[in-house]
Short mmCIF file of C-alpha atoms in Angstrom, two decimals:
data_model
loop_
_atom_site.label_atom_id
_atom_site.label_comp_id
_atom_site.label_asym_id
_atom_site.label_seq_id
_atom_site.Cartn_x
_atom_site.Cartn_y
_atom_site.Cartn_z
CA UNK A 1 -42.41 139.80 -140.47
CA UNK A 2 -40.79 136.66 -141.04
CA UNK A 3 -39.25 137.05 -137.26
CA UNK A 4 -42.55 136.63 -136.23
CA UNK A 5 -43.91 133.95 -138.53
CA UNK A 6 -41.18 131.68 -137.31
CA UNK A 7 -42.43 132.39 -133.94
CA UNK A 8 -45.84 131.90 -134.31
CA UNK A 9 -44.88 128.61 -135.88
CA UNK A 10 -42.90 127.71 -132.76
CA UNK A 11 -46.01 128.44 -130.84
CA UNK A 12 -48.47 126.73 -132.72
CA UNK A 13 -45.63 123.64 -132.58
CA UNK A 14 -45.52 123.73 -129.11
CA UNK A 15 -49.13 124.07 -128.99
CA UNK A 16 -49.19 120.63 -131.08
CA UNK A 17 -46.85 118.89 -128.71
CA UNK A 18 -49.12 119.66 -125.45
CA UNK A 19 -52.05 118.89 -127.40
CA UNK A 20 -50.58 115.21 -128.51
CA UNK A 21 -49.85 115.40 -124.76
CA UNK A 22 -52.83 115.69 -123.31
CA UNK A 23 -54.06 112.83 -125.62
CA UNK A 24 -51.29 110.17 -124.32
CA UNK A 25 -52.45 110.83 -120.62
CA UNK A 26 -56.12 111.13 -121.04
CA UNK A 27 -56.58 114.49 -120.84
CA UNK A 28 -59.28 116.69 -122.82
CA UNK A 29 -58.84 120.18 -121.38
CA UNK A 30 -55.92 120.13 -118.38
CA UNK A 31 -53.05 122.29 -117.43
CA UNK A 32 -49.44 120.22 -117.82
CA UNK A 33 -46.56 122.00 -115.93
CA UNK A 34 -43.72 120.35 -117.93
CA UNK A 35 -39.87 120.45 -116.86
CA UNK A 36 -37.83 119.86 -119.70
CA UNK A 37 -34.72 118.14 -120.60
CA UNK A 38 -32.76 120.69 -119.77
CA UNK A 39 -33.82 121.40 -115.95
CA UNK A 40 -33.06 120.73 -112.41
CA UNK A 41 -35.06 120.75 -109.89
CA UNK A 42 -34.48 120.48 -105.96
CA UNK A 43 -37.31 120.87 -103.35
CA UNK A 44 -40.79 119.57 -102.57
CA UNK A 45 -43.80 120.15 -105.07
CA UNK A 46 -47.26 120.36 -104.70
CA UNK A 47 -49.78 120.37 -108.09
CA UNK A 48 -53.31 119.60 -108.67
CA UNK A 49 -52.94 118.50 -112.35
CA UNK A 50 -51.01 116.96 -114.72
CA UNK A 51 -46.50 117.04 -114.25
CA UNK A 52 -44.36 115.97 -116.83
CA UNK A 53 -41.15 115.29 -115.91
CA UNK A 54 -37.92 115.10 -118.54
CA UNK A 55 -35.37 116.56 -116.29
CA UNK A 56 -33.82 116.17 -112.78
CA UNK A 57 -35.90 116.17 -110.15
CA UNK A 58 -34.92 115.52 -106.54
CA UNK A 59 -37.43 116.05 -103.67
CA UNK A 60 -40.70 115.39 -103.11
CA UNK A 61 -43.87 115.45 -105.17
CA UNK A 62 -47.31 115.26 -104.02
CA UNK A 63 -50.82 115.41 -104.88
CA UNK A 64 -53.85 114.57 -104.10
CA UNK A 65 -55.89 114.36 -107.61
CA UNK A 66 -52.93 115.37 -109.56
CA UNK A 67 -50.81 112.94 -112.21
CA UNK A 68 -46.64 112.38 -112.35
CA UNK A 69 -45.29 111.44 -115.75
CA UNK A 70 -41.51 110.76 -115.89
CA UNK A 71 -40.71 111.03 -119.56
CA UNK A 72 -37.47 108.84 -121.18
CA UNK A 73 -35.36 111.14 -120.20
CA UNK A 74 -36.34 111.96 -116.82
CA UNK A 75 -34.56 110.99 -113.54
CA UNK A 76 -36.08 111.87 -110.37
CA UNK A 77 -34.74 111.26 -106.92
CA UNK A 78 -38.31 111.51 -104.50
CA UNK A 79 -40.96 110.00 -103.39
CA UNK A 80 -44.12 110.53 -105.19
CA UNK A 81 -47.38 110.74 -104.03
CA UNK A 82 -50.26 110.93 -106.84
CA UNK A 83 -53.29 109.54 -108.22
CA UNK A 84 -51.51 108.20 -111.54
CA UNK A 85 -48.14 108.07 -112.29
CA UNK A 86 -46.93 106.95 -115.69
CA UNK A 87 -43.01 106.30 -115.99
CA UNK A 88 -40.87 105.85 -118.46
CA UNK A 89 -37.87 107.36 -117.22
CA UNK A 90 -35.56 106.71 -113.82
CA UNK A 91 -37.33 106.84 -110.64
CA UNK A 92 -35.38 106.63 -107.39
CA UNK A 93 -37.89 106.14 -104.39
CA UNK A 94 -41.58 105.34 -103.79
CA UNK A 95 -44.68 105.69 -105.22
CA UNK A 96 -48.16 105.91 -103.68
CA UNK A 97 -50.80 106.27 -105.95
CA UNK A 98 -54.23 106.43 -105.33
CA UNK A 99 -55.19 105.09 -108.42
CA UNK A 100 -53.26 103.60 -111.21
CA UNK A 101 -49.33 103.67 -111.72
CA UNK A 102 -47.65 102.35 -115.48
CA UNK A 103 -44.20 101.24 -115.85
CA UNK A 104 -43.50 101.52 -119.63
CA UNK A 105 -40.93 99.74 -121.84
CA UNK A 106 -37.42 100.73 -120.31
CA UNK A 107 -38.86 102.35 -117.19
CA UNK A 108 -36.08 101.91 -114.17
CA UNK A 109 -37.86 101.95 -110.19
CA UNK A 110 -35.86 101.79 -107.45
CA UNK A 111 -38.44 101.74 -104.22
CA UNK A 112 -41.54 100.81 -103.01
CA UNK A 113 -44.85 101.05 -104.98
CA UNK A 114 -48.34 100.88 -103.90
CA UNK A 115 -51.53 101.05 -106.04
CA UNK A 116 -54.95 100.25 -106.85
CA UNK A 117 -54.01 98.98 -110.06
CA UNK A 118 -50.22 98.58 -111.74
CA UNK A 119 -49.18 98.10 -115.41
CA UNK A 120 -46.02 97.00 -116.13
CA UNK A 121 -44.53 96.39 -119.69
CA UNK A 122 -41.65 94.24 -120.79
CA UNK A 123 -38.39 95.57 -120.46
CA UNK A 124 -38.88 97.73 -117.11
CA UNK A 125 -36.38 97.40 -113.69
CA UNK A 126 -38.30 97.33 -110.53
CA UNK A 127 -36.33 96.79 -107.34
CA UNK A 128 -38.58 97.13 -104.24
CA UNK A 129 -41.69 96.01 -102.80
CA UNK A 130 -45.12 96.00 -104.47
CA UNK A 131 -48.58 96.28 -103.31
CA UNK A 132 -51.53 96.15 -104.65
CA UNK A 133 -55.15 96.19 -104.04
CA UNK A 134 -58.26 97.07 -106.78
CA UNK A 135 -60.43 98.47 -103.72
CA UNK A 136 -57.69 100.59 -102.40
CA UNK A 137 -56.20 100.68 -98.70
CA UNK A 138 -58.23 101.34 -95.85
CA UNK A 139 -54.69 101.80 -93.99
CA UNK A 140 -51.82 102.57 -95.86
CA UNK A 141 -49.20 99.77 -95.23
CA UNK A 142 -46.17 101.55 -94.20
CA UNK A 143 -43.22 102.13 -97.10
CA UNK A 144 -39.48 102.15 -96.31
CA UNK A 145 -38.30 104.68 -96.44
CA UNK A 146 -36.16 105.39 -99.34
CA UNK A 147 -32.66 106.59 -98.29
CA UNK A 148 -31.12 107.45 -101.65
CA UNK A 149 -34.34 110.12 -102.18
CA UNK A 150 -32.81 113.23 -101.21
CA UNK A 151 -29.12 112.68 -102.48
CA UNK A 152 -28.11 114.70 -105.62
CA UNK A 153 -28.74 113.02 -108.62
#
């Protein structure tokens, strides 16, 4: 019994963290696909919700209504395409959002970035170009292409 207890506490724990989760990004009732600390991960991926990233990533992401979060300790190697991206972490490569994009405290970008609207707070690296526009693009302005996205991180 108390094998099980324990594990039904871990649950419920984990439950609490996905939860407080879903708060941070906005999110009442959403799936997050969440690669942890612990992971790598090569390849291109496509999601229509909410990606938390804490591990290595190096590829491509993309979505269309979906939302990238690098955590702290996330480092990804791509080029992102979302509709918000929040990052706190080490991002190698560009971003295109269709919305909003937030560079917290300690956040590191290396690329291009283009937005309707950007957030930036004190203490982030960002080495590329920036564009942004609060109606959108009509035409996407063309990004250079990133030539460390790809390498192994």
């Amino acid at each position: 019994m108390a094998g099980l207890f324990r594990r039904g506490t871990e649950v419920s724990d984990v439950r609490e963290k996905n939860s407080k989760l879903e708060k941070e990004v906005g999110m009442g009732e959403g799936n997050i696909t969440y690669l942890t600390p612990d992971a790598e991960f090569k390849g291109t991926i496509k999601f229509t919700r909410t990606l938390k990233i804490d591990g290595k990533f190096d590829g491509e992401m993309l979505t269309d209504e979906g939302e990238v979060i690098v955590g702290s300790t996330g480092a990804v190697k791509a080029n992102i395409k979302a509709k918000n991206a929040i990052v706190e972490g080490q991002v190698d490569g560009n971003i295109i959002a269709s919305e909003r994009v937030e560079l917290r405290k300690n956040a590191k970008l290396m690329g291009d970035l283009q937005a309707k609207t950007l957030v930036i707070d004190e203490g982030v690296i960002f080495v590329g170009k920036c564009s942004v526009h609060p109606e959108g693009f009509t035409e996407r302005p063309k990004m250079n292409e990133n030539k460390t996205a790809g390498k192994a991180l």
